[in-house]
Structure formats: structure tokens, C-alpha cells
Amino acid sequence: MANRGPAYGLSWEVQQRIDKQYDPELEQILTQWISAQCGGIQSPEPGKEKFQEWLKDGTVLGKLINSLYPKGQGPVANTKPSDKAFKQMEQISQFLRAAEQYGIAPTDIFQTVDLWEGKNMACVQRTLMNLGGLAVTKQDGFVGDPNWFPKKSQENRRDFSEDKLKEGQNVIGLQMGTNRGASQAGMTGYGMPRQIL
């Protein structure tokens, strides 16, 4: 994990809150999906540190984003493993640019150091979850268990009787505001000094 010492005080508290957001069950779902999507990639052992090591060099992420495009048209050209830190971080950055081009919102994308240093693996999980959901929506990705990714548009149909619908037309919602208690008492014209008697 980089050359940082242990965190103390407020930094420690912030890191603890970030670490609580990490979901081990979601980790299993994501590793299964990535392995199935890429075909032939060995899944890591369970655990946040193992998950981070698996993704840290950027090769798995590069293969993942390339698998969502037609063969030979993947946006990440080099998916070879490297031991050099700057190469690994460059591959992660290429994945992030490609994910944004694929349709992931910039606010939903993790920062390179979140993965490389393992500081915010929950954010990495959210990005991969959003990518998987978008791939299923676009029908580019492997759709194994349909419950892996939530469907974006689920219909919430309700049936009301005619009487209920007419009743709803007479109600003024609170979002529209109310004029109760409003008066013009104490109002003066603009530019006129207040009259003190």
C-alpha cells in the first residue's frame, strides 16, 4: 500500500468510515461477474486486500472494459501486467477514461489512488457495479444471474378508482405552497422611510 504511515486522529476516523462502506458480498458478486465477463481470469481469494491486489495492476480492469466492446475495438490497447507503479497507474487511468466514454458518469468514477493505494475500495466497488449495470442495460455484458445488477427502470404501477382521482384534483399539495398566515401587514412601499410615531 504506498509509503504512508498509520493514520491518527481525524484521518483515522475518516478512514474507518470509508472502510465501513466496503461490502464483502458485493465483492463476491463483482469477482464472479468480472471472471465470467472476461472469461478465463482467475478470481482472487475473498478479502478486501486480495480484491485490491487483483485489480491493482490494471490488467483485469483493461480486459474487463475491452470485453464490453466488439472484438478488436477495445479502448485499452495494452493489458499486459507490469511491475512498475507508473505503468500500473496508467492502466488504471486508461480504464477510467474508457469507463467514462462507455457511459459512466464522472461523479461515479473512482480516482486512481483509491484503487492503487487501497484507500477507498468501496468507491471502486461502486464504479464496477455501475459499469456492470450499464453493460447489462446496453446488453454488452455477461448476464448470468439476473439479480446481480439492479434494473434501472422498474415499473411502479398503481390503480386508482375514478373517485380517488377526482379527490386528488381538489387537494393543494404542500409543495405548491400555502397562503395561510400570509398578510401584507407591516409592508411599506419601496424607498419610503419607516414611519416611527
mmCIF file of C-alpha atoms in Angstrom:
data_model
loop_
_atom_site.group_PDB
_atom_site.id
_atom_site.type_symbol
_atom_site.label_atom_id
_atom_site.label_comp_id
_atom_site.label_asym_id
_atom_site.label_seq_id
_atom_site.Cartn_x
_atom_site.Cartn_y
_atom_site.Cartn_z
ATOM 1 C CA MET A 1 0.000 0.000 0.000
ATOM 2 C CA ALA A 2 2.313 3.015 -0.648
ATOM 3 C CA ASN A 3 4.708 4.601 1.829
ATOM 4 C CA ARG A 4 2.196 6.044 4.238
ATOM 5 C CA GLY A 5 2.343 5.523 7.947
ATOM 6 C CA PRO A 6 -0.645 4.744 10.125
ATOM 7 C CA ALA A 7 -3.419 7.311 10.373
ATOM 8 C CA TYR A 8 -4.232 9.033 13.657
ATOM 9 C CA GLY A 9 -6.977 11.304 14.932
ATOM 10 C CA LEU A 10 -9.381 12.677 12.368
ATOM 11 C CA SER A 11 -7.615 10.929 9.476
ATOM 12 C CA TRP A 12 -8.082 7.611 11.241
ATOM 13 C CA GLU A 13 -11.784 8.306 11.884
ATOM 14 C CA VAL A 14 -12.380 9.257 8.243
ATOM 15 C CA GLN A 15 -10.599 6.128 7.018
ATOM 16 C CA GLN A 16 -12.681 3.977 9.382
ATOM 17 C CA ARG A 17 -15.896 5.431 7.948
ATOM 18 C CA ILE A 18 -14.703 4.793 4.408
ATOM 19 C CA ASP A 19 -13.727 1.218 5.288
ATOM 20 C CA LYS A 20 -17.195 0.526 6.757
ATOM 21 C CA GLN A 21 -18.754 1.208 3.338
ATOM 22 C CA TYR A 22 -16.926 -1.754 1.771
ATOM 23 C CA ASP A 23 -19.275 -4.683 1.082
ATOM 24 C CA PRO A 24 -17.775 -8.208 1.096
ATOM 25 C CA GLU A 25 -20.913 -9.668 -0.546
ATOM 26 C CA LEU A 26 -20.675 -7.151 -3.371
ATOM 27 C CA GLU A 27 -17.007 -8.112 -3.737
ATOM 28 C CA GLN A 28 -18.041 -11.714 -4.426
ATOM 29 C CA ILE A 29 -20.685 -10.640 -6.950
ATOM 30 C CA LEU A 30 -18.185 -8.400 -8.755
ATOM 31 C CA THR A 31 -15.436 -11.023 -8.889
ATOM 32 C CA GLN A 32 -17.880 -13.577 -10.303
ATOM 33 C CA TRP A 33 -19.122 -11.100 -12.908
ATOM 34 C CA ILE A 34 -15.639 -9.957 -13.935
ATOM 35 C CA SER A 35 -14.405 -13.551 -14.220
ATOM 36 C CA ALA A 36 -17.431 -14.543 -16.308
ATOM 37 C CA GLN A 37 -17.269 -11.397 -18.454
ATOM 38 C CA CYS A 38 -13.562 -11.679 -19.217
ATOM 39 C CA GLY A 39 -13.511 -15.458 -19.482
ATOM 40 C CA GLY A 40 -10.589 -17.321 -18.022
ATOM 41 C CA ILE A 41 -9.483 -14.806 -15.396
ATOM 42 C CA GLN A 42 -8.764 -16.446 -12.077
ATOM 43 C CA SER A 43 -10.844 -14.988 -9.224
ATOM 44 C CA PRO A 44 -8.978 -13.776 -6.134
ATOM 45 C CA GLU A 45 -9.371 -15.154 -2.649
ATOM 46 C CA PRO A 46 -12.033 -13.375 -0.576
ATOM 47 C CA GLY A 47 -10.990 -10.232 1.249
ATOM 48 C CA LYS A 48 -10.574 -6.552 0.588
ATOM 49 C CA GLU A 49 -6.769 -6.711 0.331
ATOM 50 C CA LYS A 50 -6.875 -9.635 -2.131
ATOM 51 C CA PHE A 51 -9.525 -7.854 -4.216
ATOM 52 C CA GLN A 52 -7.340 -4.740 -4.302
ATOM 53 C CA GLU A 53 -4.236 -6.732 -5.296
ATOM 54 C CA TRP A 54 -6.226 -8.448 -8.067
ATOM 55 C CA LEU A 55 -7.250 -5.131 -9.619
ATOM 56 C CA LYS A 56 -4.221 -3.021 -8.673
ATOM 57 C CA ASP A 57 -2.073 -3.525 -11.774
ATOM 58 C CA GLY A 58 -4.935 -2.565 -14.115
ATOM 59 C CA THR A 59 -4.751 -5.629 -16.372
ATOM 60 C CA VAL A 60 -8.039 -7.112 -15.133
ATOM 61 C CA LEU A 61 -9.745 -3.739 -15.498
ATOM 62 C CA GLY A 62 -8.356 -3.317 -19.024
ATOM 63 C CA LYS A 63 -9.574 -6.768 -20.042
ATOM 64 C CA LEU A 64 -12.956 -6.029 -18.465
ATOM 65 C CA ILE A 65 -13.582 -2.792 -20.361
ATOM 66 C CA ASN A 66 -12.262 -4.316 -23.600
ATOM 67 C CA SER A 67 -14.692 -7.238 -23.216
ATOM 68 C CA LEU A 68 -17.619 -4.806 -23.357
ATOM 69 C CA TYR A 69 -16.647 -3.682 -26.871
ATOM 70 C CA PRO A 70 -16.653 -5.705 -30.111
ATOM 71 C CA LYS A 71 -13.534 -7.843 -30.548
ATOM 72 C CA GLY A 72 -10.532 -5.758 -31.586
ATOM 73 C CA GLN A 73 -12.202 -2.408 -30.814
ATOM 74 C CA GLY A 74 -11.415 -2.222 -27.094
ATOM 75 C CA PRO A 75 -10.222 1.177 -25.855
ATOM 76 C CA VAL A 76 -7.343 -0.160 -23.719
ATOM 77 C CA ALA A 77 -4.560 -1.238 -26.055
ATOM 78 C CA ASN A 78 -2.089 -2.730 -23.580
ATOM 79 C CA THR A 79 -3.407 -5.174 -20.980
ATOM 80 C CA LYS A 80 -0.083 -6.793 -20.100
ATOM 81 C CA PRO A 81 0.896 -6.986 -16.422
ATOM 82 C CA SER A 82 3.694 -4.728 -15.234
ATOM 83 C CA ASP A 83 5.667 -4.466 -12.006
ATOM 84 C CA LYS A 84 6.276 -0.731 -12.387
ATOM 85 C CA ALA A 85 3.988 1.522 -10.372
ATOM 86 C CA PHE A 86 3.578 4.203 -13.025
ATOM 87 C CA LYS A 87 2.588 1.594 -15.643
ATOM 88 C CA GLN A 88 0.007 0.100 -13.287
ATOM 89 C CA MET A 89 -1.450 3.520 -12.510
ATOM 90 C CA GLU A 90 -1.507 4.362 -16.232
ATOM 91 C CA GLN A 91 -3.515 1.210 -16.971
ATOM 92 C CA ILE A 92 -5.994 2.128 -14.222
ATOM 93 C CA SER A 93 -6.284 5.628 -15.717
ATOM 94 C CA GLN A 94 -6.924 4.154 -19.168
ATOM 95 C CA PHE A 95 -9.719 2.044 -17.691
ATOM 96 C CA LEU A 96 -11.255 5.098 -16.018
ATOM 97 C CA ARG A 97 -11.196 7.130 -19.252
ATOM 98 C CA ALA A 98 -12.711 4.207 -21.158
ATOM 99 C CA ALA A 99 -15.414 3.735 -18.494
ATOM 100 C CA GLU A 100 -16.369 7.395 -18.806
ATOM 101 C CA GLN A 101 -16.532 7.063 -22.606
ATOM 102 C CA TYR A 102 -18.681 3.953 -22.154
ATOM 103 C CA GLY A 103 -21.252 5.998 -20.255
ATOM 104 C CA ILE A 104 -20.376 6.006 -16.565
ATOM 105 C CA ALA A 105 -20.930 9.447 -15.024
ATOM 106 C CA PRO A 106 -17.701 11.221 -13.980
ATOM 107 C CA THR A 107 -19.064 11.545 -10.437
ATOM 108 C CA ASP A 108 -19.429 7.738 -10.227
ATOM 109 C CA ILE A 109 -15.813 7.015 -11.175
ATOM 110 C CA PHE A 110 -13.153 6.335 -8.547
ATOM 111 C CA GLN A 111 -9.752 8.027 -8.500
ATOM 112 C CA THR A 112 -6.653 6.056 -9.485
ATOM 113 C CA VAL A 113 -5.173 6.279 -5.979
ATOM 114 C CA ASP A 114 -8.405 4.927 -4.447
ATOM 115 C CA LEU A 115 -7.566 1.578 -6.011
ATOM 116 C CA TRP A 116 -3.788 1.699 -6.229
ATOM 117 C CA GLU A 117 -3.282 2.658 -2.582
ATOM 118 C CA GLY A 118 -6.431 0.853 -1.422
ATOM 119 C CA LYS A 119 -7.733 3.958 0.344
ATOM 120 C CA ASN A 120 -11.341 3.785 -0.882
ATOM 121 C CA MET A 121 -12.206 0.336 -2.177
ATOM 122 C CA ALA A 122 -15.924 0.991 -1.614
ATOM 123 C CA CYS A 123 -15.750 3.646 -4.338
ATOM 124 C CA VAL A 124 -14.033 1.117 -6.621
ATOM 125 C CA GLN A 125 -16.890 -1.305 -5.939
ATOM 126 C CA ARG A 126 -19.494 1.342 -6.785
ATOM 127 C CA THR A 127 -17.785 2.152 -10.092
ATOM 128 C CA LEU A 128 -17.623 -1.510 -11.079
ATOM 129 C CA MET A 129 -21.240 -2.024 -10.018
ATOM 130 C CA ASN A 130 -22.324 0.933 -12.164
ATOM 131 C CA LEU A 131 -20.291 -0.398 -15.080
ATOM 132 C CA GLY A 132 -21.891 -3.827 -14.740
ATOM 133 C CA GLY A 133 -25.375 -2.363 -14.553
ATOM 134 C CA LEU A 134 -24.732 -0.218 -17.625
ATOM 135 C CA ALA A 135 -23.297 -3.202 -19.522
ATOM 136 C CA VAL A 136 -26.394 -5.268 -18.727
ATOM 137 C CA THR A 137 -28.634 -2.362 -19.780
ATOM 138 C CA LYS A 138 -26.747 -1.989 -23.074
ATOM 139 C CA GLN A 139 -26.736 -5.791 -23.432
ATOM 140 C CA ASP A 140 -22.958 -5.768 -23.905
ATOM 141 C CA GLY A 141 -22.098 -7.735 -20.824
ATOM 142 C CA PHE A 142 -22.434 -11.231 -19.482
ATOM 143 C CA VAL A 143 -25.849 -11.665 -17.921
ATOM 144 C CA GLY A 144 -25.586 -14.576 -15.553
ATOM 145 C CA ASP A 145 -27.856 -14.283 -12.548
ATOM 146 C CA PRO A 146 -30.393 -11.542 -13.331
ATOM 147 C CA ASN A 147 -30.294 -10.387 -9.698
ATOM 148 C CA TRP A 148 -26.608 -9.428 -9.869
ATOM 149 C CA PHE A 149 -27.344 -5.899 -11.023
ATOM 150 C CA PRO A 150 -30.456 -3.877 -10.277
ATOM 151 C CA LYS A 151 -32.660 -2.981 -13.185
ATOM 152 C CA LYS A 152 -32.851 0.749 -13.855
ATOM 153 C CA SER A 153 -36.475 1.006 -14.896
ATOM 154 C CA GLN A 154 -38.845 -0.974 -12.736
ATOM 155 C CA GLU A 155 -42.465 -0.046 -13.206
ATOM 156 C CA ASN A 156 -44.391 1.057 -10.137
ATOM 157 C CA ARG A 157 -47.923 0.777 -11.444
ATOM 158 C CA ARG A 158 -50.835 1.864 -9.260
ATOM 159 C CA ASP A 159 -54.537 1.611 -9.969
ATOM 160 C CA PHE A 160 -56.814 4.280 -8.514
ATOM 161 C CA SER A 161 -60.578 4.484 -8.792
ATOM 162 C CA GLU A 162 -62.219 7.439 -10.559
ATOM 163 C CA ASP A 163 -63.403 8.798 -7.206
ATOM 164 C CA LYS A 164 -59.858 8.866 -5.816
ATOM 165 C CA LEU A 165 -58.545 10.607 -8.938
ATOM 166 C CA LYS A 166 -61.238 13.332 -8.677
ATOM 167 C CA GLU A 167 -60.487 13.716 -4.972
ATOM 168 C CA GLY A 168 -56.819 14.302 -5.779
ATOM 169 C CA GLN A 169 -57.669 17.196 -8.085
ATOM 170 C CA ASN A 170 -59.157 19.178 -5.181
ATOM 171 C CA VAL A 171 -56.130 18.871 -2.917
ATOM 172 C CA ILE A 172 -53.429 21.533 -2.989
ATOM 173 C CA GLY A 173 -50.127 19.857 -2.236
ATOM 174 C CA LEU A 174 -47.740 21.408 0.255
ATOM 175 C CA GLN A 175 -45.096 21.660 -2.439
ATOM 176 C CA MET A 176 -47.263 24.257 -4.166
ATOM 177 C CA GLY A 177 -47.195 26.361 -1.022
ATOM 178 C CA THR A 178 -49.936 27.811 1.065
ATOM 179 C CA ASN A 179 -51.246 31.279 1.768
ATOM 180 C CA ARG A 180 -52.251 30.654 5.370
ATOM 181 C CA GLY A 181 -50.859 33.210 7.734
ATOM 182 C CA ALA A 182 -49.666 35.449 4.931
ATOM 183 C CA SER A 183 -50.659 39.082 5.076
ATOM 184 C CA GLN A 184 -49.284 42.398 3.985
ATOM 185 C CA ALA A 185 -49.371 43.894 7.449
ATOM 186 C CA GLY A 186 -46.301 45.977 8.110
ATOM 187 C CA MET A 187 -45.372 46.246 4.450
ATOM 188 C CA THR A 188 -44.198 49.630 3.269
ATOM 189 C CA GLY A 189 -43.620 50.920 -0.192
ATOM 190 C CA TYR A 190 -40.128 50.647 -1.602
ATOM 191 C CA GLY A 191 -37.919 53.655 -0.963
ATOM 192 C CA MET A 192 -40.121 55.110 1.751
ATOM 193 C CA PRO A 193 -38.647 55.541 5.227
ATOM 194 C CA ARG A 194 -40.287 53.682 8.033
ATOM 195 C CA GLN A 195 -42.724 55.893 9.926
ATOM 196 C CA ILE A 196 -41.980 55.946 13.647
ATOM 197 C CA LEU A 197 -44.605 57.785 15.646
#
